[in-house]
Amino acid sequence: MRHAILEVLKHYGVAWRLRMSFVKSHLAFNILLAAVFTPMMAATIFVALKISGKPALADFDIALFLVSPIGLVFGVILAGLAIVLLVLDVSLMMAVALKERQGGSTRLSDGIAMVIPRLPLVFGVAVQIALRLLAIMAPFLVVSGGAYAMWLTEYDINYYLSQHPPEFVRAVVVIGMTLVAMIAVAVWRSLGWALAVPLVLFDGQAPREAMRISQRDMKGRRLSFVLRLSLWAAVGAVISLAVLTLVGAVLQLGLILVPSGLRYVALFLLFSMILWSLLNLFLTAITTGALAVSIMEISHWPSGSVEKSQPLPRGVFVAGICVALAAVVFGGFGVAGVMGVDQTRPVAVIAHRGAAGARPENTMASVHKALEDQTDWIEIDVQETADGKVVVIHDSDFMKVAGNGTKVWDATYEQLGEIDIGSWFDPAYADERTPLLSEVLSAAKDKAGVIIELKYYGHDQDLEARVARIVEETGMVDQVQIMSLKYDAVQKMRALRPDWSVGLLASASLGNMWNLDADFLAVNSATVSSRFVRSSHESGKNVYSWTVNDALSMSAMLSFGVDGLITDEPALARQVVADRHEISGVERLVLGLAGRIGLDLPEQGDEVF
């Protein structure tokens, strides 16, 4: 063990010696990733969706697409591209280390000239690896699917997740053990292919032959390989954690010492983000470089002469520079887009399940609190009871809010009136009961709009039509929007009430969501970007981001130009929206991105930030 530790430390020493070349290599990789491979993967997804006949997929539809024949084919292609990305950074650094070992120069251009022309062969290896992994995983996935079908399909999945009955525990144990075994087998087999990429890149082997030689040469050496890779990861984690923690503490202290005033805070955050980005680039380059050296040493490669590469034509380098400049210009347009967002435009504050941060969710108490906080919209979830009433509740049962496993669709509205849904939040709300949709609409009428999410747990009977009738009976047609996670439900509601505002709710998407037939998109804040918002606006769709509960996250979403903030804290959101009118475009940009480096902003007088 001591010898292995010393070897890994030596590899980090080599990485430190070649640090400038490795940093340049890592930077080149990131440029390739942003300017070439990301568009390639996006184009692959675009072609797949075109063939499938759908402009985009969200949430449930993604899983169905991936198990279709078209989805499987393009899934393998995407997996191949992903594997190429995984090995490309290391490969460029191996080329640099190889040049240094042979006593030559360590110029970035030499590494690029050695690696880039052979990327099609690397892709061939990657596709073979992806297919073999799929073959390895298939029987394990079949067993897991069988366990799921046997034990977890009689009732809705939320029942099992909340109540953990014996069959749920049994399924979790079986599926968990199966997946652990699958991962172990897949990783063990993958170790046999560890040398395939270097053999293709530097020995000129064909992909199939490289796979065969790698498997032969790795026999009896996998455990040693795993040990050293584990040590490499541990040393890298310790170094990165120590450096980033120290720098983060210094920056946090500096933020406290910055003179009062939002402009000074913004400038300091700009400096902090630049420093943090450069530091991350440097640390990642060192750790990846050490990995490249480790792989070469562990595999005793190269043991002989290495096939020489022909220099790339000057035109390739010129094209690369043009691509890099185009990426910078494109990024500049993105920054300009963020800075140019019109902060005087109206931004809706949308109270998530009412003011759920201050009152128990989806109760009349949370609704009234949201109205007190002057929210623009109140977002609620609706389901049907056994007697056909439309009630406001998110989960399929009451386990979270009452410790009661009663299913919404199995109880009448009168029976639901016996369930206390407020005490879990605070005993002061022990009188809260599941409200009717009509109650919420009546309370909000002419005070705030209501966004109704249609919840489906496989037991709805006529939810869309019932919701439509209740909205019309309460005179709230012009003050209501409808949304759902299921695109089929969105289409159904569109057909039922063509003139109503109907939107798609999504936590993940594949393709261009803005091309779907919806009036607005309510998306996870992690998926929001200036391009997404801009494209949605060009397609005539508003964008709401969820669920943002702190000032910095809200500021980030406003920087991207979203039309609404879905939040548990509507009062805070109202204040953030108001404060944003007082700062410049640069300050909006910096404050919007500051959270990415994990700094806590101190309050500046009466300002949120």
GROMACS .gro file of N, CA and C in nm, residues 386-483:
model
  294
  386ALA      N    1  -6.354   1.015  -0.403
  386ALA     CA    2  -6.440   0.902  -0.441
  386ALA      C    3  -6.579   0.947  -0.483
  387ASP      N    4  -6.627   1.060  -0.428
  387ASP     CA    5  -6.760   1.109  -0.463
  387ASP      C    6  -6.755   1.221  -0.567
  388GLY      N    7  -6.642   1.231  -0.640
  388GLY     CA    8  -6.634   1.321  -0.754
  388GLY      C    9  -6.607   1.466  -0.722
  389LYS      N   10  -6.565   1.497  -0.600
  389LYS     CA   11  -6.528   1.633  -0.566
  389LYS      C   12  -6.383   1.659  -0.610
  390VAL      N   13  -6.354   1.783  -0.644
  390VAL     CA   14  -6.218   1.821  -0.680
  390VAL      C   15  -6.157   1.893  -0.560
  391VAL      N   16  -6.054   1.829  -0.501
  391VAL     CA   17  -5.994   1.883  -0.379
  391VAL      C   18  -5.850   1.924  -0.406
  392VAL      N   19  -5.796   2.005  -0.316
  392VAL     CA   20  -5.661   2.059  -0.331
  392VAL      C   21  -5.565   1.981  -0.243
  393ILE      N   22  -5.480   1.901  -0.305
  393ILE     CA   23  -5.379   1.822  -0.234
  393ILE      C   24  -5.276   1.776  -0.335
  394HIS      N   25  -5.150   1.768  -0.294
  394HIS     CA   26  -5.043   1.729  -0.385
  394HIS      C   27  -5.022   1.579  -0.390
  395ASP      N   28  -5.004   1.514  -0.275
  395ASP     CA   29  -4.971   1.372  -0.271
  395ASP      C   30  -5.094   1.286  -0.295
  396SER      N   31  -5.070   1.160  -0.326
  396SER     CA   32  -5.182   1.068  -0.349
  396SER      C   33  -5.247   1.025  -0.219
  397ASP      N   34  -5.177   1.040  -0.107
  397ASP     CA   35  -5.232   1.008   0.023
  397ASP      C   36  -5.193   1.119   0.122
  398PHE      N   37  -5.220   1.096   0.250
  398PHE     CA   38  -5.199   1.200   0.351
  398PHE      C   39  -5.085   1.164   0.447
  399MET      N   40  -4.994   1.079   0.402
  399MET     CA   41  -4.886   1.036   0.491
  399MET      C   42  -4.797   1.152   0.532
  400LYS      N   43  -4.760   1.235   0.440
  400LYS     CA   44  -4.668   1.344   0.471
  400LYS      C   45  -4.732   1.450   0.560
  401VAL      N   46  -4.857   1.482   0.535
  401VAL     CA   47  -4.921   1.593   0.605
  401VAL      C   48  -5.005   1.550   0.724
  402ALA      N   49  -5.029   1.418   0.737
  402ALA     CA   50  -5.113   1.374   0.849
  402ALA      C   51  -5.077   1.236   0.903
  403GLY      N   52  -4.978   1.169   0.843
  403GLY     CA   53  -4.947   1.034   0.886
  403GLY      C   54  -5.059   0.937   0.858
  404ASN      N   55  -5.141   0.969   0.760
  404ASN     CA   56  -5.259   0.889   0.726
  404ASN      C   57  -5.244   0.838   0.583
  405GLY      N   58  -5.255   0.707   0.566
  405GLY     CA   59  -5.234   0.648   0.434
  405GLY      C   60  -5.356   0.646   0.345
  406THR      N   61  -5.463   0.712   0.384
  406THR     CA   62  -5.584   0.715   0.302
  406THR      C   63  -5.555   0.773   0.164
  407LYS      N   64  -5.599   0.703   0.062
  407LYS     CA   65  -5.584   0.754  -0.075
  407LYS      C   66  -5.694   0.854  -0.104
  408VAL      N   67  -5.659   0.959  -0.173
  408VAL     CA   68  -5.756   1.063  -0.204
  408VAL      C   69  -5.876   1.006  -0.277
  409TRP      N   70  -5.853   0.920  -0.373
  409TRP     CA   71  -5.961   0.868  -0.457
  409TRP      C   72  -6.044   0.760  -0.386
  410ASP      N   73  -5.996   0.714  -0.271
  410ASP     CA   74  -6.071   0.612  -0.196
  410ASP      C   75  -6.164   0.672  -0.092
  411ALA      N   76  -6.156   0.803  -0.070
  411ALA     CA   77  -6.234   0.868   0.036
  411ALA      C   78  -6.331   0.970  -0.023
  412THR      N   79  -6.441   0.988   0.046
  412THR     CA   80  -6.533   1.093   0.008
  412THR      C   81  -6.483   1.225   0.067
  413TYR      N   82  -6.540   1.333   0.018
  413TYR     CA   83  -6.499   1.462   0.071
  413TYR      C   84  -6.531   1.473   0.220
  414GLU      N   85  -6.645   1.417   0.260
  414GLU     CA   86  -6.683   1.419   0.402
  414GLU      C   87  -6.580   1.345   0.486
  415GLN      N   88  -6.531   1.232   0.436
  415GLN     CA   89  -6.430   1.156   0.511
  415GLN      C   90  -6.298   1.233   0.521
  416LEU      N   91  -6.263   1.305   0.416
  416LEU     CA   92  -6.140   1.385   0.420
  416LEU      C   93  -6.149   1.495   0.525
  417GLY      N   94  -6.271   1.537   0.556
  417GLY     CA   95  -6.289   1.640   0.657
  417GLY      C   96  -6.247   1.598   0.796
  418GLU      N   97  -6.223   1.470   0.817
  418GLU     CA   98  -6.179   1.420   0.947
  418GLU      C   99  -6.027   1.420   0.961
  419ILE      N  100  -5.957   1.450   0.853
  419ILE     CA  101  -5.810   1.442   0.855
  419ILE      C  102  -5.749   1.579   0.877
  420ASP      N  103  -5.673   1.592   0.985
  420ASP     CA  104  -5.603   1.716   1.019
  420ASP      C  105  -5.478   1.727   0.931
  421ILE      N  106  -5.472   1.828   0.845
  421ILE     CA  107  -5.357   1.843   0.754
  421ILE      C  108  -5.272   1.965   0.790
  422GLY      N  109  -5.292   2.020   0.911
  422GLY     CA  110  -5.216   2.138   0.950
  422GLY      C  111  -5.122   2.119   1.066
  423SER      N  112  -5.150   2.023   1.156
  423SER     CA  113  -5.070   2.008   1.278
  423SER      C  114  -4.926   1.969   1.249
  424TRP      N  115  -4.902   1.898   1.139
  424TRP     CA  116  -4.765   1.858   1.105
  424TRP      C  117  -4.675   1.980   1.090
  425PHE      N  118  -4.734   2.090   1.045
  425PHE     CA  119  -4.659   2.213   1.025
  425PHE      C  120  -4.648   2.292   1.156
  426ASP      N  121  -4.759   2.304   1.225
  426ASP     CA  122  -4.764   2.375   1.354
  426ASP      C  123  -4.899   2.343   1.418
  427PRO      N  124  -4.901   2.312   1.548
  427PRO     CA  125  -5.029   2.282   1.614
  427PRO      C  126  -5.133   2.393   1.600
  428ALA      N  127  -5.086   2.514   1.573
  428ALA     CA  128  -5.179   2.625   1.558
  428ALA      C  129  -5.272   2.606   1.438
  429TYR      N  130  -5.237   2.516   1.348
  429TYR     CA  131  -5.316   2.494   1.227
  429TYR      C  132  -5.389   2.360   1.231
  430ALA      N  133  -5.423   2.315   1.350
  430ALA     CA  134  -5.489   2.186   1.366
  430ALA      C  135  -5.629   2.183   1.305
  431ASP      N  136  -5.687   2.298   1.281
  431ASP     CA  137  -5.822   2.304   1.224
  431ASP      C  138  -5.822   2.296   1.071
  432GLU      N  139  -5.706   2.297   1.011
  432GLU     CA  140  -5.700   2.296   0.865
  432GLU      C  141  -5.742   2.161   0.808
  433ARG      N  142  -5.826   2.167   0.706
  433ARG     CA  143  -5.874   2.046   0.638
  433ARG      C  144  -5.852   2.063   0.487
  434THR      N  145  -5.861   1.954   0.415
  434THR     CA  146  -5.840   1.958   0.270
  434THR      C  147  -5.946   2.046   0.204
  435PRO      N  148  -5.904   2.154   0.138
  435PRO     CA  149  -6.003   2.244   0.078
  435PRO      C  150  -6.052   2.195  -0.059
  436LEU      N  151  -6.169   2.243  -0.094
  436LEU     CA  152  -6.220   2.222  -0.229
  436LEU      C  153  -6.156   2.322  -0.324
  437LEU      N  154  -6.148   2.285  -0.451
  437LEU     CA  155  -6.099   2.379  -0.551
  437LEU      C  156  -6.184   2.505  -0.553
  438SER      N  157  -6.316   2.487  -0.540
  438SER     CA  158  -6.406   2.603  -0.544
  438SER      C  159  -6.378   2.700  -0.430
  439GLU      N  160  -6.336   2.649  -0.313
  439GLU     CA  161  -6.304   2.736  -0.200
  439GLU      C  162  -6.184   2.824  -0.231
  440VAL      N  163  -6.082   2.764  -0.288
  440VAL     CA  164  -5.961   2.840  -0.321
  440VAL      C  165  -5.992   2.944  -0.428
  441LEU      N  166  -6.068   2.905  -0.529
  441LEU     CA  167  -6.102   3.000  -0.635
  441LEU      C  168  -6.183   3.116  -0.582
  442SER      N  169  -6.277   3.089  -0.494
  442SER     CA  170  -6.360   3.195  -0.438
  442SER      C  171  -6.277   3.291  -0.353
  443ALA      N  172  -6.182   3.236  -0.276
  443ALA     CA  173  -6.097   3.320  -0.192
  443ALA      C  174  -6.006   3.409  -0.276
  444ALA      N  175  -5.959   3.357  -0.389
  444ALA     CA  176  -5.863   3.430  -0.472
  444ALA      C  177  -5.928   3.522  -0.573
  445LYS      N  178  -6.056   3.506  -0.596
  445LYS     CA  179  -6.124   3.580  -0.702
  445LYS      C  180  -6.101   3.730  -0.692
  446ASP      N  181  -6.057   3.788  -0.800
  446ASP     CA  182  -6.030   3.932  -0.814
  446ASP      C  183  -5.918   3.980  -0.723
  447LYS      N  184  -5.845   3.889  -0.658
  447LYS     CA  185  -5.731   3.926  -0.573
  447LYS      C  186  -5.600   3.868  -0.629
  448ALA      N  187  -5.608   3.747  -0.681
  448ALA     CA  188  -5.491   3.682  -0.741
  448ALA      C  189  -5.539   3.575  -0.838
  449GLY      N  190  -5.456   3.547  -0.936
  449GLY     CA  191  -5.488   3.437  -1.026
  449GLY      C  192  -5.456   3.304  -0.960
  450VAL      N  193  -5.505   3.196  -1.018
  450VAL     CA  194  -5.480   3.061  -0.965
  450VAL      C  195  -5.427   2.972  -1.077
  451ILE      N  196  -5.311   2.911  -1.052
  451ILE     CA  197  -5.256   2.813  -1.145
  451ILE      C  198  -5.287   2.675  -1.090
  452ILE      N  199  -5.361   2.598  -1.165
  452ILE     CA  200  -5.408   2.467  -1.119
  452ILE      C  201  -5.327   2.357  -1.186
  453GLU      N  202  -5.256   2.279  -1.103
  453GLU     CA  203  -5.186   2.164  -1.158
  453GLU      C  204  -5.274   2.040  -1.145
  454LEU      N  205  -5.297   1.973  -1.256
  454LEU     CA  206  -5.376   1.851  -1.257
  454LEU      C  207  -5.287   1.734  -1.217
  455LYS      N  208  -5.320   1.672  -1.105
  455LYS     CA  209  -5.241   1.559  -1.054
  455LYS      C  210  -5.305   1.428  -1.097
  456TYR      N  211  -5.223   1.339  -1.152
  456TYR     CA  212  -5.272   1.210  -1.199
  456TYR      C  213  -5.196   1.098  -1.130
  457TYR      N  214  -5.270   1.012  -1.065
  457TYR     CA  215  -5.211   0.895  -1.002
  457TYR      C  216  -5.278   0.767  -1.052
  458GLY      N  217  -5.334   0.775  -1.172
  458GLY     CA  218  -5.396   0.657  -1.232
  458GLY      C  219  -5.538   0.632  -1.187
  459HIS      N  220  -5.597   0.726  -1.110
  459HIS     CA  221  -5.732   0.703  -1.059
  459HIS      C  222  -5.826   0.818  -1.093
  460ASP      N  223  -5.782   0.909  -1.178
  460ASP     CA  224  -5.870   1.018  -1.216
  460ASP      C  225  -5.980   0.966  -1.308
  461GLN      N  226  -6.098   1.027  -1.297
  461GLN     CA  227  -6.212   0.984  -1.379
  461GLN      C  228  -6.248   1.089  -1.485
  462ASP      N  229  -6.269   1.210  -1.440
  462ASP     CA  230  -6.308   1.316  -1.532
  462ASP      C  231  -6.251   1.449  -1.483
  463LEU      N  232  -6.124   1.447  -1.444
  463LEU     CA  233  -6.064   1.560  -1.374
  463LEU      C  234  -6.069   1.688  -1.456
  464GLU      N  235  -6.028   1.681  -1.583
  464GLU     CA  236  -6.021   1.802  -1.664
  464GLU      C  237  -6.159   1.869  -1.677
  465ALA      N  238  -6.260   1.789  -1.709
  465ALA     CA  239  -6.394   1.846  -1.727
  465ALA      C  240  -6.448   1.903  -1.597
  466ARG      N  241  -6.425   1.834  -1.486
  466ARG     CA  242  -6.473   1.883  -1.357
  466ARG      C  243  -6.405   2.014  -1.318
  467VAL      N  244  -6.276   2.021  -1.341
  467VAL     CA  245  -6.204   2.145  -1.311
  467VAL      C  246  -6.259   2.258  -1.397
  468ALA      N  247  -6.281   2.232  -1.525
  468ALA     CA  248  -6.332   2.334  -1.615
  468ALA      C  249  -6.468   2.387  -1.568
  469ARG      N  250  -6.556   2.296  -1.526
  469ARG     CA  251  -6.689   2.337  -1.480
  469ARG      C  252  -6.681   2.424  -1.354
  470ILE      N  253  -6.594   2.384  -1.261
  470ILE     CA  254  -6.581   2.459  -1.136
  470ILE      C  255  -6.525   2.599  -1.163
  471VAL      N  256  -6.427   2.607  -1.251
  471VAL     CA  257  -6.369   2.738  -1.286
  471VAL      C  258  -6.476   2.828  -1.346
  472GLU      N  259  -6.558   2.773  -1.434
  472GLU     CA  260  -6.663   2.853  -1.498
  472GLU      C  261  -6.771   2.892  -1.398
  473GLU      N  262  -6.807   2.802  -1.307
  473GLU     CA  263  -6.910   2.831  -1.207
  473GLU      C  264  -6.868   2.941  -1.112
  474THR      N  265  -6.737   2.949  -1.083
  474THR     CA  266  -6.689   3.052  -0.990
  474THR      C  267  -6.652   3.181  -1.062
  475GLY      N  268  -6.667   3.185  -1.193
  475GLY     CA  269  -6.639   3.306  -1.269
  475GLY      C  270  -6.491   3.341  -1.273
  476MET      N  271  -6.405   3.239  -1.276
  476MET     CA  272  -6.260   3.262  -1.270
  476MET      C  273  -6.188   3.227  -1.401
  477VAL      N  274  -6.262   3.218  -1.510
  477VAL     CA  275  -6.202   3.174  -1.636
  477VAL      C  276  -6.084   3.262  -1.676
  478ASP      N  277  -6.096   3.392  -1.658
  478ASP     CA  278  -5.989   3.484  -1.698
  478ASP      C  279  -5.880   3.497  -1.593
  479GLN      N  280  -5.895   3.427  -1.481
  479GLN     CA  281  -5.797   3.438  -1.373
  479GLN      C  282  -5.736   3.302  -1.338
  480VAL      N  283  -5.741   3.210  -1.432
  480VAL     CA  284  -5.693   3.074  -1.407
  480VAL      C  285  -5.604   3.028  -1.520
  481GLN      N  286  -5.500   2.953  -1.485
  481GLN     CA  287  -5.418   2.880  -1.581
  481GLN      C  288  -5.412   2.735  -1.536
  482ILE      N  289  -5.404   2.644  -1.632
  482ILE     CA  290  -5.401   2.501  -1.603
  482ILE      C  291  -5.267   2.444  -1.650
  483MET      N  292  -5.209   2.352  -1.571
  483MET     CA  293  -5.085   2.288  -1.614
  483MET      C  294  -5.081   2.144  -1.564
   0.00000   0.00000   0.00000
